[in-house]
Coordinates of C-alpha atoms in Angstrom, one line a residue:
Chain A
M1 CA -5.3 53.8 18.6
D2 CA -7.7 51.5 14.9
S3 CA -11.0 50.5 17.1
P4 CA -11.4 46.8 17.4
V5 CA -12.2 44.4 14.4
L6 CA -13.2 41.6 16.9
A7 CA -14.2 41.9 20.6
I8 CA -14.7 38.3 22.9
E9 CA -16.1 39.6 26.2
H10 CA -16.6 37.3 28.5
F11 CA -17.3 34.1 26.4
S12 CA -17.4 30.9 27.9
A13 CA -17.8 27.5 25.3
G14 CA -17.7 23.4 25.8
F15 CA -19.4 20.4 25.6
G16 CA -21.4 19.5 27.4
E17 CA -21.1 19.0 31.3
T18 CA -17.6 20.1 30.3
Q19 CA -16.6 24.2 30.0
V20 CA -13.4 24.2 28.1
L21 CA -12.6 27.6 27.9
K22 CA -13.9 30.1 30.7
D23 CA -14.8 33.5 31.2
I24 CA -12.6 35.2 27.5
T25 CA -13.2 38.7 27.1
L26 CA -10.3 40.4 24.7
S27 CA -9.9 42.4 21.1
V28 CA -8.3 41.6 17.9
L29 CA -7.5 45.2 16.0
P30 CA -7.5 45.2 11.8
N31 CA -4.6 44.0 10.6
R32 CA -2.2 42.4 13.3
V33 CA -1.4 38.5 13.8
T34 CA -3.1 38.3 17.0
A35 CA -1.7 35.1 17.6
L36 CA -4.0 32.5 21.2
M37 CA -1.5 30.1 22.7
G38 CA -0.9 27.6 25.3
P39 CA -0.1 23.7 26.0
S40 CA -2.9 21.3 24.8
G41 CA -6.1 21.4 25.9
C42 CA -5.9 24.8 27.1
G43 CA -9.3 25.4 24.6
K44 CA -7.1 27.7 21.6
T45 CA -8.8 25.7 18.6
T46 CA -11.8 25.5 20.4
L47 CA -12.1 29.2 21.1
I48 CA -11.1 29.8 17.6
R49 CA -13.8 27.4 16.8
C50 CA -16.7 29.7 17.8
I51 CA -15.1 32.7 15.8
N52 CA -17.3 31.2 13.4
R53 CA -19.3 29.2 14.5
M54 CA -18.0 25.6 14.4
H55 CA -18.1 24.8 17.0
E56 CA -21.3 24.5 17.8
L57 CA -21.3 21.3 14.3
T58 CA -20.4 20.1 17.6
P59 CA -23.1 18.0 18.9
G60 CA -24.3 19.3 22.3
A61 CA -21.2 21.6 22.3
T62 CA -22.3 24.9 24.7
T63 CA -21.4 28.8 24.3
S64 CA -22.6 31.6 26.9
G65 CA -21.3 35.4 26.2
R66 CA -20.7 37.0 23.0
I67 CA -18.3 37.7 20.0
L68 CA -19.0 40.8 18.2
L69 CA -17.3 41.9 15.0
H70 CA -18.3 45.5 13.9
G71 CA -20.1 45.7 16.9
E72 CA -22.6 43.4 15.9
D73 CA -23.1 39.8 18.0
I74 CA -21.9 37.0 15.5
Y75 CA -23.9 34.6 17.9
A76 CA -27.0 36.9 16.4
R77 CA -27.0 35.9 13.3
N78 CA -27.0 33.0 10.6
P79 CA -23.3 31.4 10.8
I80 CA -23.4 30.8 7.4
L81 CA -23.3 35.2 7.3
V82 CA -20.1 34.2 9.5
R83 CA -18.2 32.3 7.9
K84 CA -18.9 34.3 4.5
K85 CA -16.4 37.2 6.6
I86 CA -14.3 35.7 8.7
G87 CA -12.3 32.6 6.8
M88 CA -10.3 29.2 8.4
V89 CA -7.5 27.3 7.7
F90 CA -7.5 24.0 9.2
Q91 CA -4.4 22.4 10.8
R92 CA -4.6 19.9 7.3
P93 CA -4.4 21.0 4.5
N94 CA -8.2 20.5 3.3
P95 CA -8.1 20.6 -0.5
F96 CA -11.4 19.9 -2.3
P97 CA -10.3 16.0 -3.9
T98 CA -12.8 17.1 -6.8
M99 CA -12.1 20.3 -8.1
S100 CA -9.3 22.1 -10.3
I101 CA -6.8 24.1 -8.5
Y102 CA -8.7 27.4 -10.0
N103 CA -12.4 26.1 -9.1
N104 CA -10.7 25.3 -5.2
V105 CA -9.9 28.7 -4.9
V106 CA -13.1 30.1 -5.9
A107 CA -14.6 27.2 -4.1
G108 CA -16.9 29.9 -1.9
Y109 CA -18.4 31.1 -4.3
I110 CA -18.9 28.1 -6.7
L111 CA -20.8 26.3 -3.7
N112 CA -22.9 28.6 -2.1
G113 CA -24.0 29.4 -6.0
I114 CA -22.6 32.9 -6.6
A115 CA -22.1 33.1 -10.4
L116 CA -19.5 34.9 -11.5
K117 CA -17.6 36.3 -14.7
R118 CA -14.9 33.9 -16.2
Q119 CA -12.5 37.9 -16.1
E120 CA -14.4 37.7 -12.8
K121 CA -12.6 34.1 -12.1
D122 CA -9.8 34.3 -13.2
R123 CA -9.1 37.6 -11.6
I124 CA -10.0 36.6 -8.5
V125 CA -8.6 33.6 -9.0
E126 CA -5.4 35.1 -10.1
D127 CA -5.3 37.4 -6.5
S128 CA -6.0 35.9 -4.7
L129 CA -3.1 32.7 -5.6
R130 CA -0.6 35.8 -5.8
K131 CA -1.6 36.8 -2.3
A132 CA -1.3 33.8 -1.4
A133 CA 2.2 32.7 -3.3
L134 CA 1.8 30.5 -5.2
W135 CA 0.3 31.5 -8.8
D136 CA 4.3 31.7 -9.9
E137 CA 4.5 27.5 -9.8
V138 CA 0.9 27.2 -10.4
R139 CA -0.4 29.3 -13.1
D140 CA 0.4 26.2 -16.0
R141 CA -2.0 24.5 -14.5
L142 CA -4.5 25.2 -13.0
H143 CA -6.5 23.2 -14.0
K144 CA -5.2 20.1 -12.9
K145 CA -6.2 18.6 -8.8
G146 CA -6.0 20.5 -6.1
T147 CA -4.5 17.0 -4.7
F148 CA -1.3 16.7 -6.8
L149 CA -0.1 19.6 -5.0
S150 CA 2.5 19.3 -2.1
G151 CA 1.2 19.5 1.5
G152 CA 2.8 23.7 1.8
Q153 CA 1.2 24.2 -1.4
Q154 CA -2.4 22.8 -0.8
Q155 CA -1.5 24.7 2.6
R156 CA -0.9 27.4 0.6
L157 CA -4.2 26.8 -1.9
C158 CA -6.4 26.5 1.3
I159 CA -5.2 30.1 2.0
A160 CA -5.9 31.2 -1.5
R161 CA -9.0 29.7 -1.2
A162 CA -10.3 31.5 2.0
L163 CA -8.8 35.2 1.0
A164 CA -10.5 34.5 -2.1
M165 CA -13.1 35.2 -0.2
N166 CA -12.9 38.8 1.3
P167 CA -12.7 38.2 4.8
D168 CA -12.6 40.7 7.9
I169 CA -10.4 38.1 10.0
M170 CA -8.6 35.1 8.1
L171 CA -8.5 32.6 11.6
M172 CA -5.5 30.0 10.9
D173 CA -5.7 27.1 13.5
E174 CA -2.1 25.7 13.7
P175 CA -1.7 26.0 9.9
T176 CA 1.8 24.2 9.7
S177 CA 2.0 21.6 12.0
A178 CA 1.2 19.6 9.5
L179 CA 4.1 20.4 7.3
D180 CA 7.2 20.3 6.9
P181 CA 9.9 23.3 8.7
K182 CA 10.7 24.0 5.1
A183 CA 6.7 24.9 4.4
T184 CA 6.5 25.9 7.6
A185 CA 8.7 29.2 6.9
Y186 CA 6.9 30.0 4.1
I187 CA 3.8 30.2 6.0
E188 CA 5.0 32.5 8.2
Q189 CA 6.6 34.4 5.9
L190 CA 3.4 34.5 4.3
I191 CA 1.8 34.9 7.6
C192 CA 2.8 38.2 7.4
D193 CA 2.7 39.3 4.5
L194 CA -1.4 39.1 4.4
K195 CA -1.4 41.4 7.2
K196 CA -2.2 44.3 4.9
N197 CA -4.9 42.5 4.0
V198 CA -6.3 40.5 6.7
T199 CA -6.3 40.4 9.8
I200 CA -5.2 37.7 11.3
I201 CA -5.7 35.0 14.4
L202 CA -3.4 32.6 14.9
V203 CA -4.0 29.5 16.5
T204 CA 0.0 27.6 17.8
H205 CA 0.8 25.5 20.3
N206 CA 4.3 27.2 19.1
I207 CA 5.6 29.6 21.3
A208 CA 8.8 30.7 18.2
Q209 CA 6.5 30.7 16.4
A210 CA 3.8 32.7 17.9
A211 CA 7.1 34.6 18.5
R212 CA 7.8 35.5 14.8
V213 CA 5.5 35.1 13.2
S214 CA 2.6 37.6 15.6
D215 CA 1.6 41.4 16.6
Y216 CA -0.4 40.3 19.4
T217 CA -0.3 37.0 21.4
A218 CA -3.4 35.4 24.4
F219 CA -2.0 32.8 26.4
L220 CA -4.6 29.6 27.5
Y221 CA -4.5 27.7 30.5
L222 CA -6.8 26.0 31.2
G223 CA -9.0 26.9 29.7
E224 CA -8.4 31.0 30.6
L225 CA -7.1 33.3 29.7
I226 CA -3.5 34.3 32.0
E227 CA -2.5 37.0 29.5
F228 CA -3.1 39.4 26.3
G229 CA -0.6 41.8 25.4
T230 CA 1.8 42.7 22.9
T231 CA 3.8 39.6 21.3
E232 CA 6.3 41.8 22.3
K233 CA 5.6 42.5 26.2
M234 CA 5.1 39.0 26.7
F235 CA 7.5 37.5 25.5
T236 CA 10.2 40.0 27.7
V237 CA 8.0 40.6 31.0
P238 CA 5.5 38.0 30.9
Q239 CA 3.2 39.3 34.1
D240 CA 1.3 36.1 35.1
K241 CA 3.9 33.5 36.9
R242 CA 2.4 30.9 34.4
T243 CA 3.4 32.9 31.4
E244 CA 6.1 32.5 32.6
E245 CA 7.2 29.4 33.1
Y246 CA 5.1 28.1 29.8
L247 CA 7.8 30.0 27.4
S248 CA 10.5 29.3 29.2
G249 CA 9.3 25.6 28.6
K250 CA 8.7 24.6 32.3
F251 CA 5.9 22.7 30.8
G252 CA 3.4 22.4 28.2
Chain B
M1 CA 4.1 -7.5 33.4
L2 CA 6.5 -9.2 31.5
Q3 CA 9.5 -10.5 32.9
A4 CA 11.9 -10.9 30.9
P5 CA 13.4 -15.0 30.1
T6 CA 16.5 -16.1 32.0
L7 CA 19.1 -18.3 30.6
S8 CA 17.5 -21.5 31.4
E9 CA 14.7 -19.7 29.1
K10 CA 16.2 -18.8 26.4
K11 CA 17.8 -22.5 26.7
R12 CA 15.2 -24.0 26.0
S13 CA 13.3 -21.6 23.5
I14 CA 17.0 -22.6 21.3
N15 CA 16.2 -25.7 22.0
D16 CA 12.6 -25.5 20.5
M17 CA 13.6 -24.9 17.8
N18 CA 15.0 -27.8 16.3
G19 CA 12.4 -30.0 18.1
T20 CA 9.6 -31.3 16.8
G21 CA 7.6 -28.9 17.7
V22 CA 8.1 -26.5 14.9
L23 CA 7.9 -29.5 12.1
L24 CA 4.1 -29.8 13.3
R25 CA 4.2 -26.4 13.2
I26 CA 5.9 -26.1 9.1
F27 CA 3.0 -28.0 8.7
K28 CA 0.1 -26.7 9.6
D29 CA 1.2 -24.0 8.5
Y30 CA 1.4 -26.2 5.2
L31 CA -1.6 -27.5 5.8
F32 CA -3.3 -24.6 5.9
Q33 CA -2.2 -23.1 3.1
T34 CA -3.1 -25.7 1.0
A35 CA -7.2 -25.4 2.3
V36 CA -6.8 -22.1 1.4
I37 CA -5.7 -23.1 -2.0
V38 CA -8.6 -25.8 -2.5
G39 CA -11.5 -23.2 -1.2
S40 CA -10.3 -20.5 -3.8
I41 CA -10.1 -23.7 -6.5
T42 CA -14.1 -24.4 -5.5
V43 CA -15.2 -21.5 -5.8
F44 CA -13.6 -20.3 -9.3
V45 CA -14.1 -23.7 -10.8
P46 CA -18.1 -24.8 -10.7
L47 CA -18.4 -20.8 -11.6
L48 CA -16.2 -22.0 -15.0
L49 CA -18.5 -24.9 -15.4
I50 CA -21.5 -23.1 -15.1
L51 CA -20.7 -19.9 -17.5
G52 CA -18.7 -22.5 -20.0
Y53 CA -21.6 -24.7 -20.0
I54 CA -24.6 -22.2 -20.2
V55 CA -21.8 -20.3 -23.4
R56 CA -21.4 -23.2 -24.7
N57 CA -25.8 -24.1 -24.8
G58 CA -27.5 -21.0 -25.7
I59 CA -24.6 -19.2 -28.1
A60 CA -26.3 -21.1 -30.7
A61 CA -29.7 -19.6 -30.1
V62 CA -28.1 -15.8 -29.8
D63 CA -28.3 -13.6 -33.1
W64 CA -29.3 -10.9 -34.5
Q65 CA -33.3 -11.9 -34.6
F66 CA -33.0 -13.3 -30.9
L67 CA -32.1 -10.7 -29.2
T68 CA -34.3 -8.1 -31.4
G69 CA -37.3 -10.1 -32.8
P70 CA -40.3 -11.2 -30.9
P71 CA -40.9 -14.3 -30.0
R72 CA -43.0 -16.4 -32.5
P73 CA -45.8 -19.1 -31.7
I74 CA -44.5 -22.9 -31.6
G75 CA -44.2 -24.7 -34.3
E76 CA -42.8 -21.3 -36.3
P77 CA -38.9 -21.2 -37.1
G78 CA -36.9 -18.2 -35.5
G79 CA -38.3 -15.2 -33.5
G80 CA -36.6 -13.6 -29.9
I81 CA -36.5 -12.4 -26.2
A82 CA -36.6 -7.9 -26.6
N83 CA -40.4 -8.8 -25.7
A84 CA -38.0 -9.8 -22.7
I85 CA -35.2 -7.3 -22.8
I86 CA -37.6 -5.3 -23.3
G87 CA -39.4 -5.7 -20.3
S88 CA -36.6 -6.3 -18.3
A89 CA -34.7 -2.9 -19.0
M90 CA -38.7 -1.4 -17.8
L91 CA -38.4 -3.1 -14.5
I92 CA -35.1 -2.3 -14.1
V93 CA -35.8 1.0 -14.5
I94 CA -38.8 1.7 -12.6
A95 CA -37.4 0.2 -9.3
S96 CA -34.3 2.2 -10.2
I97 CA -36.2 5.7 -10.3
I98 CA -37.8 4.5 -6.9
A99 CA -34.8 3.0 -5.1
V100 CA -32.0 5.0 -6.5
P101 CA -32.9 8.6 -4.5
I102 CA -34.4 7.1 -1.3
G103 CA -31.1 4.6 -0.6
I104 CA -28.9 7.6 -1.6
A105 CA -31.1 9.6 1.1
T106 CA -31.2 7.0 3.2
G107 CA -27.3 6.2 2.8
I108 CA -26.1 9.9 3.9
Y109 CA -28.4 10.7 7.2
L110 CA -27.2 7.8 8.1
S111 CA -22.8 9.1 7.9
E112 CA -24.5 12.5 8.4
N113 CA -26.4 11.0 11.8
R114 CA -24.1 8.3 12.4
S115 CA -25.1 7.6 16.7
S116 CA -28.7 8.9 16.4
R117 CA -31.5 7.0 17.3
A118 CA -32.5 7.5 14.9
A119 CA -29.8 5.7 12.2
V120 CA -30.2 3.0 15.2
I121 CA -33.3 2.0 14.4
V122 CA -33.5 2.8 10.2
R123 CA -29.9 0.7 9.8
M124 CA -32.3 -2.7 11.4
C125 CA -34.4 -1.9 9.9
I126 CA -32.6 -2.0 6.3
D127 CA -30.9 -5.5 7.2
I128 CA -34.0 -7.3 8.2
L129 CA -35.6 -5.5 4.8
Q130 CA -31.7 -7.4 3.8
G131 CA -33.3 -10.2 4.8
I132 CA -36.6 -10.8 3.7
P133 CA -37.2 -13.9 0.8
S134 CA -37.8 -12.7 -2.2
I135 CA -41.1 -13.9 -2.9
V136 CA -41.9 -11.9 0.2
V137 CA -41.4 -8.6 -1.2
G138 CA -43.6 -10.3 -4.5
I139 CA -46.5 -11.1 -2.2
I140 CA -46.4 -7.9 -0.5
A141 CA -46.1 -5.7 -3.8
Y142 CA -49.3 -7.9 -4.9
A143 CA -50.7 -6.8 -2.2
W144 CA -50.3 -3.8 -2.2
I145 CA -51.0 -2.9 -6.0
V146 CA -51.4 -5.8 -8.3
V147 CA -55.1 -6.0 -6.0
S148 CA -54.8 -2.2 -5.1
S149 CA -55.1 -1.8 -9.2
G150 CA -56.8 -4.6 -10.3
T151 CA -53.9 -6.0 -12.8
F152 CA -50.2 -7.3 -13.1
S153 CA -48.0 -4.6 -14.0
A154 CA -44.4 -3.8 -15.2
L155 CA -45.6 -1.0 -12.3
S156 CA -45.4 -3.4 -9.1
G157 CA -42.4 -5.6 -10.6
G158 CA -40.6 -2.7 -10.6
V159 CA -41.7 -1.2 -7.3
A160 CA -40.8 -5.3 -5.7
L161 CA -37.1 -4.9 -6.7
A162 CA -36.6 -1.7 -5.7
F163 CA -37.7 -3.3 -1.5
I164 CA -34.1 -5.8 -3.1
M165 CA -32.2 -3.0 -4.4
L166 CA -32.5 -0.1 -1.5
P167 CA -30.3 -1.9 1.4
V168 CA -27.9 -2.6 -1.8
I169 CA -27.8 1.3 -2.3
I170 CA -28.3 1.8 1.4
R171 CA -24.9 0.4 2.8
A172 CA -22.7 1.6 -0.2
T173 CA -23.7 4.7 0.0
E174 CA -23.5 5.6 3.4
E175 CA -20.6 3.1 3.3
T176 CA -18.9 5.4 1.2
M177 CA -19.9 8.6 3.0
N178 CA -18.1 7.5 5.7
M179 CA -14.6 7.0 4.5
I180 CA -15.2 11.2 3.0
P181 CA -12.7 13.3 6.2
D182 CA -14.6 15.0 8.0
T183 CA -12.3 17.8 7.5
I184 CA -13.5 18.2 3.7
R185 CA -16.6 18.7 5.2
E186 CA -15.3 21.6 7.7
A187 CA -13.3 23.2 4.7
S188 CA -16.9 23.5 2.6
L189 CA -18.9 25.0 6.2
A190 CA -16.2 26.8 6.6
L191 CA -16.4 28.7 3.5
G192 CA -20.0 29.2 4.7
V193 CA -21.7 27.1 2.5
S194 CA -24.6 25.4 3.7
Y195 CA -24.7 22.1 5.1
T196 CA -27.1 21.4 2.3
R197 CA -25.1 22.9 -0.3
T198 CA -22.5 20.9 1.4
V199 CA -23.8 17.9 0.9
L200 CA -25.3 17.8 -2.4
K201 CA -22.0 19.3 -4.0
V202 CA -19.6 18.6 -1.6
L203 CA -19.7 15.7 -0.1
V204 CA -21.4 13.7 -3.0
P205 CA -18.9 14.5 -6.5
A206 CA -16.8 13.3 -3.8
G207 CA -17.9 9.7 -2.7
V208 CA -19.7 9.5 -6.8
S209 CA -18.4 6.4 -7.6
G210 CA -18.6 3.9 -5.1
I211 CA -22.5 5.5 -4.8
L212 CA -22.6 4.6 -8.6
T213 CA -20.9 1.8 -8.1
G214 CA -23.1 0.6 -5.2
I215 CA -26.1 1.3 -7.9
L216 CA -24.6 -0.7 -10.5
L217 CA -24.4 -4.1 -7.5
S218 CA -27.8 -4.0 -7.3
I219 CA -29.0 -3.5 -10.3
A220 CA -27.0 -7.0 -11.3
R221 CA -28.9 -7.8 -8.0
I222 CA -31.8 -7.8 -9.4
A223 CA -31.7 -8.1 -13.2
G224 CA -31.7 -12.5 -11.4
E225 CA -34.6 -12.0 -9.9
T226 CA -37.2 -14.1 -10.6
A227 CA -39.3 -15.1 -7.3
P228 CA -41.1 -10.7 -6.8
L229 CA -42.0 -11.0 -10.3
L230 CA -44.2 -13.9 -11.1
F231 CA -47.6 -12.7 -9.3
T232 CA -46.2 -8.4 -9.6
S233 CA -45.4 -8.8 -13.7
F234 CA -46.1 -12.2 -14.3
G235 CA -45.2 -12.3 -18.2
N236 CA -46.6 -11.5 -21.3
P237 CA -46.3 -13.0 -24.4
Y238 CA -45.9 -9.7 -26.4
M239 CA -44.9 -6.8 -27.0
S240 CA -45.5 -4.6 -24.1
T241 CA -44.0 -0.9 -23.4
D242 CA -46.9 -0.3 -21.1
I243 CA -46.1 0.5 -17.4
F244 CA -49.7 -0.6 -15.9
K245 CA -49.4 -3.3 -18.3
P246 CA -47.6 -7.3 -17.3
V247 CA -44.2 -7.4 -19.0
D248 CA -42.2 -9.8 -19.3
S249 CA -38.8 -10.2 -18.2
L250 CA -35.3 -12.9 -18.9
P251 CA -36.2 -14.4 -16.3
H252 CA -39.6 -15.3 -16.4
I253 CA -38.5 -16.0 -20.1
I254 CA -36.3 -18.5 -18.9
F255 CA -38.3 -20.2 -16.9
N256 CA -41.5 -20.8 -19.8
Y257 CA -39.0 -22.2 -21.9
A258 CA -37.4 -24.6 -19.3
I259 CA -40.1 -26.0 -18.7
S260 CA -41.7 -26.6 -22.1
P261 CA -41.8 -29.3 -23.8
Y262 CA -41.0 -28.1 -27.0
P263 CA -37.0 -28.9 -27.0
E264 CA -36.4 -25.5 -29.3
W265 CA -37.6 -23.4 -27.1
H266 CA -35.0 -25.1 -24.6
T267 CA -33.0 -23.4 -26.7
K268 CA -33.8 -19.9 -26.5
A269 CA -34.5 -20.3 -22.6
W270 CA -30.2 -21.2 -22.2
G271 CA -30.2 -18.1 -25.2
A272 CA -31.4 -15.3 -22.4
A273 CA -30.4 -17.3 -20.0
L274 CA -26.9 -16.4 -22.0
V275 CA -27.8 -12.8 -22.5
L276 CA -28.5 -12.7 -18.7
I277 CA -25.3 -13.8 -17.7
V278 CA -24.1 -11.3 -19.7
F279 CA -25.4 -8.0 -18.2
V280 CA -25.0 -8.8 -15.8
L281 CA -21.1 -9.7 -15.8
G282 CA -20.7 -7.2 -17.6
L283 CA -22.6 -5.0 -15.2
N284 CA -20.0 -6.0 -12.3
I285 CA -17.0 -5.6 -14.5
S286 CA -17.9 -1.9 -15.1
A287 CA -18.2 -1.1 -10.5
K288 CA -14.7 -2.6 -11.1
I289 CA -13.9 -0.6 -13.4
L290 CA -15.3 3.0 -11.7
T291 CA -14.7 2.9 -8.8
R292 CA -10.9 2.2 -10.2
R293 CA -10.6 4.5 -12.9
W294 CA -13.5 7.4 -9.9
T295 CA -12.3 7.3 -6.8
V296 CA -11.5 10.3 -5.1
R297 CA -8.6 11.0 -3.9
F298 CA -7.9 13.1 -1.0

């Protein structure tokens, strides 16, 4: 059994007086897809935003407990360093509107002021776009603006941008919720292919998506972690009644 | 609760459509449309008349020497307004150097801290600043700089104009930055980019067209300001490029020539007015083109 990349220990978070997450404990294994599943408002997005410390950017945000990356508490480190190690893909594709496709991929280096040699940049761009299954579609127009791509292509560009930083973990916050079914299928296939390179934590409210792409599933309900285990087990023999009801479509 | 209309109500409303009520409404509609068109024409026609009048009177005065030569004493033919053009340029540059960085910084602050107490106070101060009559701004610059340095100067005029530029730039920057979606900011922060770099390298470039437009419009706004210059840059019949000495400016030279008793100076005043108007118009048109060409698609 691999040792976990990320361990969340007794973690709680909220906004001001409102408690959104209550005492979450779970660990994420390397090169697996872990899905955070649950109805709207269950805290899954908040949890994923705590993992790269984006949650605290909202005024009034509170956290307690520990999140360990390779055994080191990320809340004891500078958030900027944490975010370089933990990439994120958002609900809506958000390529930088002023940058070309090429520059979008290496944006993490450009914006952080990391100087790279031309060949080095070319290599990272091609490598990341290939991993994101976008290379063949954009190889001839790398210097066009990223915003001219279709929604699904933009989302893959955002995935390439996150991959370019060579993160330990990639967080995906409902990455297909703004895409059509065809683009969704493409991204899901991509997630399955990507896990040999990177550990993925995927937020989804789509039960079928969790079943299709994830190895482990965590079911969150009203800010609590109800159940966590292998996806196969959870979808065949759920331990908790609420999980069973959610999976069978009784609520959510 | 809304109730479905009964059958008799429906009948009544159908009858209404053929009654006088409908004719009256159509007439009101027509009246309103006419009023809107008349209003637009009353704005448009005087503008054309003003422009036409200035061009007709001023075009005779404008030639190469008028634009490049210094003024000559009365009685001597020729002479130009080069000193005023240079002076105005100096005033605009000085004002911009002061107002652009402060204005952009304040605009970014207001947009980034939308509902903080400090932002509310700053916004109120900007509204008040915008409402201060320009002659009062001139008096302040006089009291602060002219009195303490002991001389009228281009610098004091530039400072006065900077106060007038500031609110325009701040508002333009703030509004532009507010238009940039939060998702772009999050994309940058999630890549481990610091807040400072996110603002400077992602948000400001995304809003550059709006910010530049604001700067151009603020320059157009101050180019014709006369009152704050009366006792700051003061005017100067000679060519001067020293920022610590008085300089002439286009509005100033128009004023001086227009109130003079000499017909040939009146023509020069019209000429200077034409130059000023063309400059301001050019800035406005550039601002429009800039907005159209450079606006970032999100």
